[in-house]
Coordinates of C-alpha atoms in Angstrom, one line a residue:
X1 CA -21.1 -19.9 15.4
X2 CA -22.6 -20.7 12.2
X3 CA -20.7 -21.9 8.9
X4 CA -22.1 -23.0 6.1
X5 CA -19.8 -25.1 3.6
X6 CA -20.8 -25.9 0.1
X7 CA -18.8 -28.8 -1.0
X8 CA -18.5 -30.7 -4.4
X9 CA -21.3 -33.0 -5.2
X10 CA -18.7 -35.3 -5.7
X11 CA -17.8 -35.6 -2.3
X12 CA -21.3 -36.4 -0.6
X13 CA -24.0 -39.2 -0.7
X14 CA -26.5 -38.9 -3.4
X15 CA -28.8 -39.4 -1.0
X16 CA -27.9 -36.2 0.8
X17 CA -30.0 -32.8 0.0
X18 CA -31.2 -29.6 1.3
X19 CA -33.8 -27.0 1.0
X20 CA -31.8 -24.5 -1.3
X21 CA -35.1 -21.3 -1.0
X22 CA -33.4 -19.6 2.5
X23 CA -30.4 -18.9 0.7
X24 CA -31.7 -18.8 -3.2
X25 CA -31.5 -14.9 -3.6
X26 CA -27.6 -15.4 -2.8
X27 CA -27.1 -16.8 -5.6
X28 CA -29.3 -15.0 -8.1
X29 CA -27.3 -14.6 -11.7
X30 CA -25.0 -16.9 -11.0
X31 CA -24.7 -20.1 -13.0
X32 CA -24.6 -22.7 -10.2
X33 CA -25.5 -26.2 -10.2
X34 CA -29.1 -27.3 -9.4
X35 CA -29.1 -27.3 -5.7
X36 CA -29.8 -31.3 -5.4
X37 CA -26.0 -31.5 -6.6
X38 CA -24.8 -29.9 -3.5
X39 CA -24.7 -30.5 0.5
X40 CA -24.5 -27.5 3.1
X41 CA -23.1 -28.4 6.3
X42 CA -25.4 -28.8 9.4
X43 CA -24.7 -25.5 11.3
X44 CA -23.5 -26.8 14.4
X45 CA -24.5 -24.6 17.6
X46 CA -21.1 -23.4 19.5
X47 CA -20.7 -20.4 21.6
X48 CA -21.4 -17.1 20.8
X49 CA -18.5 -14.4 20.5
X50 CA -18.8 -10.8 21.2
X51 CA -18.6 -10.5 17.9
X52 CA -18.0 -11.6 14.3
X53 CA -16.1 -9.4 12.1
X54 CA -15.1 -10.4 8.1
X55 CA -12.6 -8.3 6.5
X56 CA -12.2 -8.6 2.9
X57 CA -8.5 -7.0 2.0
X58 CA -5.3 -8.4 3.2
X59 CA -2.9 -5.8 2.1
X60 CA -1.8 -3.0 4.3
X61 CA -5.6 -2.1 5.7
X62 CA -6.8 -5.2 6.4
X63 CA -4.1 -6.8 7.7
X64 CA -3.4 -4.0 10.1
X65 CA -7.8 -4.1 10.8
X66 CA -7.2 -7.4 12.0
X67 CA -4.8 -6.3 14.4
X68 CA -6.2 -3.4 15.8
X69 CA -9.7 -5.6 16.5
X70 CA -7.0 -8.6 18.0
X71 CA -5.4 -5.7 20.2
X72 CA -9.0 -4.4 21.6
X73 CA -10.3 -7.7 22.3
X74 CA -7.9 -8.5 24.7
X75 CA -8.0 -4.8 26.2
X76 CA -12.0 -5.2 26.2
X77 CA -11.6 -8.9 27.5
X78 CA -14.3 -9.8 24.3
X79 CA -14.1 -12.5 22.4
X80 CA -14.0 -11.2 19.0
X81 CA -13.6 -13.8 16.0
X82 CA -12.3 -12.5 12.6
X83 CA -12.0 -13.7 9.1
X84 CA -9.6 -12.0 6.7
X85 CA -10.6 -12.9 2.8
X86 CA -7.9 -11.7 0.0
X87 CA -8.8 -12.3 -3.8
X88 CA -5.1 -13.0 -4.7
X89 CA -3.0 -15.8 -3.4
X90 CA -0.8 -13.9 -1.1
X91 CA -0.1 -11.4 1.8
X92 CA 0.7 -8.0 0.9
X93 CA -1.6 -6.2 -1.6
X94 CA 0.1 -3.6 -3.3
X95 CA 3.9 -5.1 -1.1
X96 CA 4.9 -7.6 -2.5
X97 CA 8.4 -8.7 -4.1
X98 CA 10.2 -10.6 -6.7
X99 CA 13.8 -11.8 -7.4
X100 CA 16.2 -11.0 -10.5
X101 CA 16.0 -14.4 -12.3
X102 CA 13.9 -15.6 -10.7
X103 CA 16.6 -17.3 -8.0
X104 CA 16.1 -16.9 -4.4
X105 CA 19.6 -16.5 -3.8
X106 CA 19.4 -13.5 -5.3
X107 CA 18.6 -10.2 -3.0
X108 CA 14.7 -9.5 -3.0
X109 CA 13.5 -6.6 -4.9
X110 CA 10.4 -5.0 -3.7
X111 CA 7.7 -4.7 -6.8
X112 CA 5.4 -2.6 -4.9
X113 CA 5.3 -0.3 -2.0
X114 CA 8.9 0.6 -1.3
X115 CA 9.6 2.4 1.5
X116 CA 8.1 4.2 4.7
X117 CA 10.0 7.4 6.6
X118 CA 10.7 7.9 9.8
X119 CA 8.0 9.7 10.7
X120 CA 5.7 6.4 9.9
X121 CA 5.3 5.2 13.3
X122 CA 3.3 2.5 12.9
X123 CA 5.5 0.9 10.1
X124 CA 8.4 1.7 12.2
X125 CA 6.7 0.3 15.4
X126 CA 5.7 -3.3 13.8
X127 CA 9.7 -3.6 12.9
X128 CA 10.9 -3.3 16.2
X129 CA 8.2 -5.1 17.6
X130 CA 8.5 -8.2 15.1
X131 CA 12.2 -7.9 15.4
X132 CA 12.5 -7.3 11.3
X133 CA 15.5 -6.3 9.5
X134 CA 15.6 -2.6 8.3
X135 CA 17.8 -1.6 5.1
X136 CA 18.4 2.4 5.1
X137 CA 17.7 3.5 1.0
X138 CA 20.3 6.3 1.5
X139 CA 23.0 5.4 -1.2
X140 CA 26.2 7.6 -0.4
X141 CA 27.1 7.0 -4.1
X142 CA 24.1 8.2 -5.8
X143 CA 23.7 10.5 -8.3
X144 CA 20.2 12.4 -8.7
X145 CA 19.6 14.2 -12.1
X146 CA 16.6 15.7 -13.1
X147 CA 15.1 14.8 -16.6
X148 CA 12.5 17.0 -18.2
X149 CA 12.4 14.9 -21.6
X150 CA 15.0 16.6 -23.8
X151 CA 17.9 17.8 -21.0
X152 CA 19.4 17.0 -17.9
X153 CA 18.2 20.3 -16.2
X154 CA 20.2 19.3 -12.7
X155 CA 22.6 16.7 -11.7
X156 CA 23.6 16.3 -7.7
X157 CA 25.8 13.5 -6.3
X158 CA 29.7 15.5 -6.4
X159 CA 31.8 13.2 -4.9
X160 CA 35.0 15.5 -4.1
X161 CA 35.1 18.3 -1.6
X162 CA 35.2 21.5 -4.6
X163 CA 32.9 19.5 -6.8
X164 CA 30.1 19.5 -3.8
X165 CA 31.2 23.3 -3.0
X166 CA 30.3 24.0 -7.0
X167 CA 27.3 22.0 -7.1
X168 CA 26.2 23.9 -4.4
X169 CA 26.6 26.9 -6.0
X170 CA 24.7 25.8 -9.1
X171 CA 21.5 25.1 -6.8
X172 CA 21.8 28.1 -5.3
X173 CA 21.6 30.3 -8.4
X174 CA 19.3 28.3 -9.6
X175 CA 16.6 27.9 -7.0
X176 CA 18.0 30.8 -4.9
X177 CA 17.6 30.6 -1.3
X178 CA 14.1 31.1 -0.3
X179 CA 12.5 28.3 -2.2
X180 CA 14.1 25.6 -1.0
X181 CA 14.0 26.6 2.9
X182 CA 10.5 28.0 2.7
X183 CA 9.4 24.0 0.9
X184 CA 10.8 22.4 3.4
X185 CA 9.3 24.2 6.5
X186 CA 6.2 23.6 5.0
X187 CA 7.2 20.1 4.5
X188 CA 8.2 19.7 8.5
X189 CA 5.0 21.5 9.4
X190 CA 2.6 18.9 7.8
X191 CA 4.7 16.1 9.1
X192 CA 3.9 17.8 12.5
X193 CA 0.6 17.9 11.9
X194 CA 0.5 14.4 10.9
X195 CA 2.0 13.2 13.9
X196 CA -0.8 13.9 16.3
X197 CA -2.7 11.3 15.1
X198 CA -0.7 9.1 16.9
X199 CA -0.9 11.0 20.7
X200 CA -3.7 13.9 19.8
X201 CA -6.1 13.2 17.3
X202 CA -6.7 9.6 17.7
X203 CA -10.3 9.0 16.7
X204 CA -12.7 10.5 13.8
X205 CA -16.0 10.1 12.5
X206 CA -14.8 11.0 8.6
X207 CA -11.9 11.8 7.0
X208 CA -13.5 15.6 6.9
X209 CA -13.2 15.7 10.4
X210 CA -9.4 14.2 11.0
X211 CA -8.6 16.9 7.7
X212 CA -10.8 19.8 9.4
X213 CA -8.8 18.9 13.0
X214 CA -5.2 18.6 11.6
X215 CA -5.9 21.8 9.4
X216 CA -4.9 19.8 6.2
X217 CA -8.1 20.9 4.4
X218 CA -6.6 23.9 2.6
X219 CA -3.7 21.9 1.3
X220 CA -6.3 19.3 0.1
X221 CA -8.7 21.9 -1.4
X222 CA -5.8 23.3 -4.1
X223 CA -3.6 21.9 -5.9
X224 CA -0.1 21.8 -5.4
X225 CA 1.5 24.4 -8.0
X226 CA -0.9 27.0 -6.3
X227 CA -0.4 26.0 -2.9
X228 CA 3.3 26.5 -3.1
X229 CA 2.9 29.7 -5.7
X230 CA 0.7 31.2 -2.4
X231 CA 3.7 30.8 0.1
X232 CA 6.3 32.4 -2.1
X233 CA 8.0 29.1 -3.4
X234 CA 9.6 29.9 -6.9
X235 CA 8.0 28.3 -9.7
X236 CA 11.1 27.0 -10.7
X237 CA 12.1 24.9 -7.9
X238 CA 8.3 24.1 -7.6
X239 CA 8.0 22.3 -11.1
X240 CA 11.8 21.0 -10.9
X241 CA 12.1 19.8 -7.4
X242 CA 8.8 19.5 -6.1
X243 CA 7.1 18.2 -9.4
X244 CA 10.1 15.1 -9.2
X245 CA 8.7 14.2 -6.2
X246 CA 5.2 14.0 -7.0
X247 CA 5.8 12.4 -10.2
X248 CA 8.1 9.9 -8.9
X249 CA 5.7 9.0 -5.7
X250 CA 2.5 9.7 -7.3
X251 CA 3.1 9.3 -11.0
X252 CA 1.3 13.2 -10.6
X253 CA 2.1 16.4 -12.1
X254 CA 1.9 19.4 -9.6
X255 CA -0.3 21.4 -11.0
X256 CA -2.8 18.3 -10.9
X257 CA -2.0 16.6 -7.8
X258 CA -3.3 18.4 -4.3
X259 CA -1.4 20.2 -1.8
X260 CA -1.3 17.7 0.8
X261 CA 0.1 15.0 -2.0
X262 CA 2.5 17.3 -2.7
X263 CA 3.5 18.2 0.6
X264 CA 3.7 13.9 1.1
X265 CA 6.1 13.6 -1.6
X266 CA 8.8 15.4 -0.4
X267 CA 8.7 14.0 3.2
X268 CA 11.3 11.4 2.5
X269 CA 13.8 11.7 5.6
X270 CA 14.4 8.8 7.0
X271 CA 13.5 6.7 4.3
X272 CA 13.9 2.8 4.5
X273 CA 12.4 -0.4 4.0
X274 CA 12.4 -4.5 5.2
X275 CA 15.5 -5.9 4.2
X276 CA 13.4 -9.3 3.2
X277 CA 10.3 -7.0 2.3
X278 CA 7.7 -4.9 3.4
X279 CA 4.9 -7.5 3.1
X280 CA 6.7 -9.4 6.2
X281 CA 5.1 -6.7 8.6
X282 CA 1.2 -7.4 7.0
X283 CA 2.5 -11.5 7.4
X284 CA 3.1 -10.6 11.1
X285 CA -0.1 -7.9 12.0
X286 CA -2.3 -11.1 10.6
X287 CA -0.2 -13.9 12.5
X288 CA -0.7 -11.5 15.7
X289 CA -3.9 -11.1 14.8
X290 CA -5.0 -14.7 15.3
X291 CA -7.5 -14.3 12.6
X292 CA -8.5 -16.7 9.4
X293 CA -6.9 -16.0 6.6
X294 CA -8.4 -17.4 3.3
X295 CA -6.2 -16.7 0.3
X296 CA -7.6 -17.1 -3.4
X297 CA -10.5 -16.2 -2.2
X298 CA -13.4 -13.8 -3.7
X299 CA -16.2 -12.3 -1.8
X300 CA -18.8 -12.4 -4.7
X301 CA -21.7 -10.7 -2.2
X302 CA -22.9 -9.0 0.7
X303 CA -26.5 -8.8 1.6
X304 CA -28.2 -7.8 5.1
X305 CA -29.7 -10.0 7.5
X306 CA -33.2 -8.9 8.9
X307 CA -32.5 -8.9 12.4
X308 CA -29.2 -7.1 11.5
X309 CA -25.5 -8.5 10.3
X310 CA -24.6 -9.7 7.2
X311 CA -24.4 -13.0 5.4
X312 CA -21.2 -13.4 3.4
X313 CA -20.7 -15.3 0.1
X314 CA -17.5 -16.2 -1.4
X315 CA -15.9 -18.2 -3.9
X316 CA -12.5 -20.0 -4.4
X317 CA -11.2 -22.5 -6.3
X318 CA -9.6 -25.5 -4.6
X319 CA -6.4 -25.4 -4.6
X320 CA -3.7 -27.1 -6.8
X321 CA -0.1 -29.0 -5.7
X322 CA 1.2 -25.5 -3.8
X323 CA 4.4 -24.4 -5.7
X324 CA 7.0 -21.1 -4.4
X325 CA 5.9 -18.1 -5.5
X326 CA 8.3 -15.5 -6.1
X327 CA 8.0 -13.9 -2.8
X328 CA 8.6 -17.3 -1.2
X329 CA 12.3 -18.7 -0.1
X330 CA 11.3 -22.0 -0.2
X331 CA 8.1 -24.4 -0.3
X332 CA 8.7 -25.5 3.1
X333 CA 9.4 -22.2 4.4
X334 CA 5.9 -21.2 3.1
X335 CA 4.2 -24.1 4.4
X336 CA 5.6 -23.3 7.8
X337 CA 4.6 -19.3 7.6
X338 CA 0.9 -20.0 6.4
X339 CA 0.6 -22.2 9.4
X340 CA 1.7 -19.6 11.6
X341 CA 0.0 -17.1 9.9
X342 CA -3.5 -19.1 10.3
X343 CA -3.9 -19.0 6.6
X344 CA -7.4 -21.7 5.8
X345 CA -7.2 -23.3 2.5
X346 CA -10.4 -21.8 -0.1
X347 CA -12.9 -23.7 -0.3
X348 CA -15.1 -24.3 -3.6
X349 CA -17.7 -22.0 -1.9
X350 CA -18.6 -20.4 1.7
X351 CA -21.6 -18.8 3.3
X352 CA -21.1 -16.9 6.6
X353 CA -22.9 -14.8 8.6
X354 CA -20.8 -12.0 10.4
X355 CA -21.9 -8.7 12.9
X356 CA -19.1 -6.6 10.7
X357 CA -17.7 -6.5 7.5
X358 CA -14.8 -4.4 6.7
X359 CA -13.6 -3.5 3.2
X360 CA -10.3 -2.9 3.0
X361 CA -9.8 -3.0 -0.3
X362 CA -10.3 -0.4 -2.8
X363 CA -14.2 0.0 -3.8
X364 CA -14.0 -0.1 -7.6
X365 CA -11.6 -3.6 -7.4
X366 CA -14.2 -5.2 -4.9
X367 CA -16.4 -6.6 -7.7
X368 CA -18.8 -7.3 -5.2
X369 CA -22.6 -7.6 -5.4
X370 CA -24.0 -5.6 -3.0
X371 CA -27.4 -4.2 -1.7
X372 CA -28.4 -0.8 -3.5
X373 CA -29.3 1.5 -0.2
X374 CA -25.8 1.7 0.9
X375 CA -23.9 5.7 1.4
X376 CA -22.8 6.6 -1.6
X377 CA -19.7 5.9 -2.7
X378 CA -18.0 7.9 -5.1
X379 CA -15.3 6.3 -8.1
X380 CA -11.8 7.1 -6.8
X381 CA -9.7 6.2 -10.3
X382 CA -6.4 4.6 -9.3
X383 CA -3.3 5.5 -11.7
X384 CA -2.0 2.7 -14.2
X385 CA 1.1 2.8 -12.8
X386 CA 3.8 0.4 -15.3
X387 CA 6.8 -0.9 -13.2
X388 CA 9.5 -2.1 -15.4
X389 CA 12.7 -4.0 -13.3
X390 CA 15.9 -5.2 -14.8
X391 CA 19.3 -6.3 -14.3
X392 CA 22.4 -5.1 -16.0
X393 CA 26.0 -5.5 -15.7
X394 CA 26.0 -1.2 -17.1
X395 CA 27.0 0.8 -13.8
X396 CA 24.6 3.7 -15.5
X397 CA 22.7 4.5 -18.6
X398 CA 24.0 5.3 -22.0
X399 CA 25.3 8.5 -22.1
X400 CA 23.9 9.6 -25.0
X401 CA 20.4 8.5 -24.6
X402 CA 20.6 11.4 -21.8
X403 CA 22.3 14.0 -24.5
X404 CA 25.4 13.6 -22.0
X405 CA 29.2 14.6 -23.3
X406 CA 31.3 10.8 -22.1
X407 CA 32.8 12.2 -19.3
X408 CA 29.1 14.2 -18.1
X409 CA 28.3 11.7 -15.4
X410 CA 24.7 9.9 -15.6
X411 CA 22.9 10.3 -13.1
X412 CA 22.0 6.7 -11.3
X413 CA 18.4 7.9 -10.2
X414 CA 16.8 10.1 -12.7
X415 CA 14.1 12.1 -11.5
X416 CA 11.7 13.8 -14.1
X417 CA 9.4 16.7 -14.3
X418 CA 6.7 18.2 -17.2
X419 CA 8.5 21.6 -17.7
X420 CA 9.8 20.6 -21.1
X421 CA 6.0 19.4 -22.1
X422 CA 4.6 22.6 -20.9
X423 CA 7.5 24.2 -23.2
X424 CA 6.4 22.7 -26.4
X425 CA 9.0 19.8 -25.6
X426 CA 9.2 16.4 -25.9
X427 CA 7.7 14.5 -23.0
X428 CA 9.9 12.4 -20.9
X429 CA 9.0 8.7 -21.2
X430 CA 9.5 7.4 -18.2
X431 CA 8.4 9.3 -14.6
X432 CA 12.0 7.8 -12.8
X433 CA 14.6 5.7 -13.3
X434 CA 16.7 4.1 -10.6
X435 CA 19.3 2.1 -9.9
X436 CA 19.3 -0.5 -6.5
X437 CA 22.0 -2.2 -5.6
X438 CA 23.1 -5.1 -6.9
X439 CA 21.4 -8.1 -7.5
X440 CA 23.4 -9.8 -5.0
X441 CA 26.7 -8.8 -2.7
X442 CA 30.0 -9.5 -4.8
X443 CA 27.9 -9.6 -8.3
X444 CA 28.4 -6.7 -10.6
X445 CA 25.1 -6.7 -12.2
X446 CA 23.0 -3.8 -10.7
X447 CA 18.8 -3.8 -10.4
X448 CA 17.2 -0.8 -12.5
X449 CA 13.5 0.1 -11.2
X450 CA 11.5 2.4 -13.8
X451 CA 8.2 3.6 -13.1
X452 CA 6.6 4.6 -16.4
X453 CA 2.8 5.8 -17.9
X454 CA 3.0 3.2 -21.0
X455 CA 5.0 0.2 -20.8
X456 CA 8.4 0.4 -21.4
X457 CA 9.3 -2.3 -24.4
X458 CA 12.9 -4.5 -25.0
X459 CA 13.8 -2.5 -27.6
X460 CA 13.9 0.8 -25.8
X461 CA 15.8 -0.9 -22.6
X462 CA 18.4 -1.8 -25.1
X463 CA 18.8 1.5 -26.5
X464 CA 19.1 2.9 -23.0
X465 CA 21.7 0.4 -21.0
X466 CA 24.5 -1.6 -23.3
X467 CA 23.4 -4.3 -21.4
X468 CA 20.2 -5.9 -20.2
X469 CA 19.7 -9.4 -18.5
X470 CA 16.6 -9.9 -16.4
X471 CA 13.5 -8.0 -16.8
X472 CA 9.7 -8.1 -15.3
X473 CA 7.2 -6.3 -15.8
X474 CA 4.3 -5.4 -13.4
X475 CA 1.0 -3.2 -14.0
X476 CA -0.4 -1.8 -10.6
X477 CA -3.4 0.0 -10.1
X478 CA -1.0 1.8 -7.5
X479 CA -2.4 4.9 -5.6
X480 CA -6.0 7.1 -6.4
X481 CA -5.0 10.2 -8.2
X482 CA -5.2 12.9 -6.3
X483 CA -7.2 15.7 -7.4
X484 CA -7.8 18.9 -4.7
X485 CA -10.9 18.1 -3.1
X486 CA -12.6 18.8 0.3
X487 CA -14.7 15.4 0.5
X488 CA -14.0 11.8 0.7
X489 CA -16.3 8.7 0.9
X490 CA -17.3 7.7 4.1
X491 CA -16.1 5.4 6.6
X492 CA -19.5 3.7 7.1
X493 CA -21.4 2.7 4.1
X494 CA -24.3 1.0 6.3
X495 CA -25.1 -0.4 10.1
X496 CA -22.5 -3.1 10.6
X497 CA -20.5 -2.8 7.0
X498 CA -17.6 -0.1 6.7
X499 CA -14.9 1.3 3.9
X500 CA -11.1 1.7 5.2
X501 CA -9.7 3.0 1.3
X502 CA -12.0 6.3 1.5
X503 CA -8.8 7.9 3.5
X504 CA -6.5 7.3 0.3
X505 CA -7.5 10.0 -1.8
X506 CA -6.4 12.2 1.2
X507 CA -3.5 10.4 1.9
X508 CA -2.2 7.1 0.2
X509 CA 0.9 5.4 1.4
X510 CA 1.3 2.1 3.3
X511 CA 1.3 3.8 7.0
X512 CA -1.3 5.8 5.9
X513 CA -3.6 2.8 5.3
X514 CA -3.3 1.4 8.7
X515 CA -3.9 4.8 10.2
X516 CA -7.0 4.6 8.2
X517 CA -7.8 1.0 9.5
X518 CA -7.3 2.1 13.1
X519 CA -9.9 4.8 12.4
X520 CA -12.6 2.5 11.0
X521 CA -11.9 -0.1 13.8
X522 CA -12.1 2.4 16.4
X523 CA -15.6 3.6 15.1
X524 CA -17.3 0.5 14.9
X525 CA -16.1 -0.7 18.1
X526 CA -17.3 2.0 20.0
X527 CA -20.4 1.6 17.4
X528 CA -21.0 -2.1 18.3
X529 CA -19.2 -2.3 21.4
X530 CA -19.3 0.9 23.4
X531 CA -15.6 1.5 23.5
X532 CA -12.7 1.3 21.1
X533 CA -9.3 0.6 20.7
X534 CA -8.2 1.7 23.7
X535 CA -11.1 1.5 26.1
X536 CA -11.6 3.8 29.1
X537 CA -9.5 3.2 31.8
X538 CA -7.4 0.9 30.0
X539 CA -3.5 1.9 30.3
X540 CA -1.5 0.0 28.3
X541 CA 2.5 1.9 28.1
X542 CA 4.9 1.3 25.7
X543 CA 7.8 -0.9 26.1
X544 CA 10.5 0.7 28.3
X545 CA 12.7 2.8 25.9
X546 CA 10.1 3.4 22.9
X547 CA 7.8 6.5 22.2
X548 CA 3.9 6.3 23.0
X549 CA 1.7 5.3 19.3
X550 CA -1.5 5.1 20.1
X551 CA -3.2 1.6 18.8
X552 CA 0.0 -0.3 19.7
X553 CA -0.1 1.8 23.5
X554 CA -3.4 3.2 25.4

């Protein structure tokens, strides 16, 4: 192995130099130092592993790469060395959490990726596996109304035995029978689709093919007002009920967003989460992993070797007295995790030379330099999602902000769909609002999530809830919208360099990006290696008492 290590001129001999012209075109455009001002290591001959794989991403994808290349090394008996490189200075990506006040001793509020369903067996899999705690998000309390900007169309959550009898009349007459029934057969029979992937259909050359052999492709080819329209759903209950979902999950309108989004949104059963956040499982799939992780640090370029490979250069700062981050319970505690975690301090600058890179990241956010001959790779625009938490001591909303009579009840989760635009009405101006839990056991002061299109400001919080306490603010570039299409970007971009985030604008979730990683690490195993994850003749059962998920079992 081969690493080359730029350090400080501070830190060397004036004496010491090198011949800077092998590696000059690295650096090309960059304002660097003359090269006399820095040392590079002596590459110091060791042996040579099967291979060596770089992954830049160490959210969802490339955490769960890491894993998937850790799990076939051991089932190929390779040797397969892996660095994971993430721009920001934690594990997670778009998981990640925060706590009201600030305080650790209050209960952890995910900022990012929420939840995963039962029918996420991967997610599921890693918490029984790492032994994590898992909260259920069903609230028997909760009220669900549905907002369209001007009026609560539909309000759900009766408490009594006649009041649920009544509601249930309401829904009927509203959304009659056959709407509802014939949504959520369609619902169930792209969830059983889905599931094959994990016993069936466990390897695929593009995200075409997986779409073409799950017959997903004419739910991805229109969108999701039409698909529905063409199996008799009422429009109604389609831009009510439906439209919630995909605004809510998506921040999507139906007649915008494609089928299969649509059909995604509403597959909630199940639905649950880490108790001490989802993040903990990437933590774990890189700890497992074995791999380097170098935090704070930014792959600047990628350029080919001539006798194939590719040499890697990246760029951190050095790192400062290490202080909690939000996500953190204590300094010690995170100390303790990065060690377990193999997490390498940045250095000022690294060159490395690996057989593979991954990206598992998305494309646009890469900002990296690289070569021009590459597969193309089409812009995938993310939506600029606005997450607004808060605390408030205000079991619900004001009442009137809602048009509601004082004894109406407010809804504690307010859903929201476009009807009233498409009306002539007044948008709504928010896409949900949500209440979740309290912001610790005994305390009455409840967490409000709102995901919103423009950022939600103090003065309207304070004209919704009579009181507000804590509040933070997050902008995510949170999921690819989701036009119907029939094409995605490919897997591989060139010989030895590949793209996990192509699968998102088919499906984006947390599970879904580490089905996509499996895929990619599958193909350029077999690519580089012969075999993939689970290598011919390789048995490898589940533990006694849990289902078969291909990856985690061969």
């Amino acid at each position: 192995m081969k690493r080359w290590i730029v350090l400080s001129p501070l830190a060397i001999p004036a004496c010491v130099a090198f011949s800077w012209s092998s590696w000059s075109s690295l650096f090309s455009g960059r304002d660097f130092a003359p090269a006399d001002q820095y040392v590079v290591q002596t590459p110091v001959e060791t042996y040579k592993p099967a291979l060596r794989v770089a992954v830049v991403g160490a959210g969802a994808a490339g955490s769960s790469a890491a894993l998937w290349i850790h799990k076939a090394a051991e089932r190929l008996e390779k040797d397969i060395v892996v660095d994971v490189f993430e721009r920001s200075d934690y594990i997670g990506g778009r998981s990640t959490v925060v706590y009201p006040y600030n305080d650790t001793s209050n209960d952890r509020v995910e900022l990012g990726a929420s939840i995963y369903v039962e029918a996420n067996k991967n997610m599921v899999r890693a918490a029984k596996e790492y032994k994590l705690e898992v909260s259920d998000f069903h609230d028997g309390d909760e009220t669900v109304g549905i907002w369209d900007g001007s009026q609560m169309l539909v309000t759900t959550g009766a408490k009594n035995f006649f009041g649920k009898i009544w509601e249930n009349i309401r829904l009927l007459w509203r959304y009659g029978y056959r709407s509802p029934v014939t949504t959520n057969a369609l619902v169930k029979q792209t969830v059983e689709a889905f599931l094959s992937i994990y016993n069936k259909h466990t390897s695929w050359d593009s995200v075409e093919d997986l779409s073409a052999r799950l017959n997903l492709t004419d739910l991805t080819a229109q969108d999701g007002a039409t698909y529905l329209a063409s199996q008799g759903v009422g429009e109604t209950f389609a831009f009510e009920v439906v439209e919630c979902a995909t605004r809510v999950n998506y921040a999507q309108d139906l007649n915008v967003i494609h089928g299969l989004g649509a059909m995604v949104s509403m597959a909630a059963n199940g639905a649950k989460g880490i108790t001490k956040g989802n993040f903990h499982v990437f933590e774990h799939f890189l700890k497992d992993s074995q791999a380097k992780v170098h935090l704070n640090t930014h792959v600047t370029k990628l350029q080919p070797k001539p006798d194939g490979g590719w040499v890697l250069l990246a760029t951190g700062a050095a790192p400062p007295t290490p202080t909690p981050t939000p996500a953190d319970e204590t300094l010690d505690e995170k100390k303790e995790e990065d060690a377990q975690a193999n997490i390498v301090p940045p250095e000022l600058i690294i060159i490395e030379t690996y057989d593979v890179v991954i990206l598992a990241a998305p494309f646009d956010t890469l900002d990296i330099q690289l070569p021009t001959n590459l597969a193309p790779v089409t812009p995938a625009p993310y939506v600029n999602l606005h997450v607004t938490l808060l605390s408030t001591k205000s079991p619900t909303a004001k009442h009137e902000y809602f048009g509601l009579g004082e004894r109406d009840t407010v809804p504690t989760m307010v859903l929201t769909t476009a009807q009233g635009i498409r009306a002539g009405g007044k948008a709504p101006e928010f896409n949900s609002l949500s209440y979740h839990g309290r912001i610790k056991e005994g305390v009455d002061e409840w967490v409000v999530k709102i995901f919103s299109e423009e950022r939600i400001e103090d003065e309207w919080l304070a004209g919704v809830f009579d009181h507000v306490g804590w509040v933070h603010r997050k902008v995510w570039d949170s999921y690819p919208k989701l036009p119907p299409t029939t094409r995605y970007n490919p897997m591989k971009l060139s010989d030895g360099l590949y793209y996990v985030n192509g699968f998102e604008t088919f499906i984006s979730t947390m599970e879904t990006e580490t089905v996509a990683s499996r895929g990619v690490v599958d193909l350029m195993l077999k690519e580089m290696l012969g075999d993939g994850i689970c290598p011919s003749g390789v048995s490898s059962p589940p533990p006694e008492g849990e289902e078969f998920v291909w990856g985690w079992d061969c």
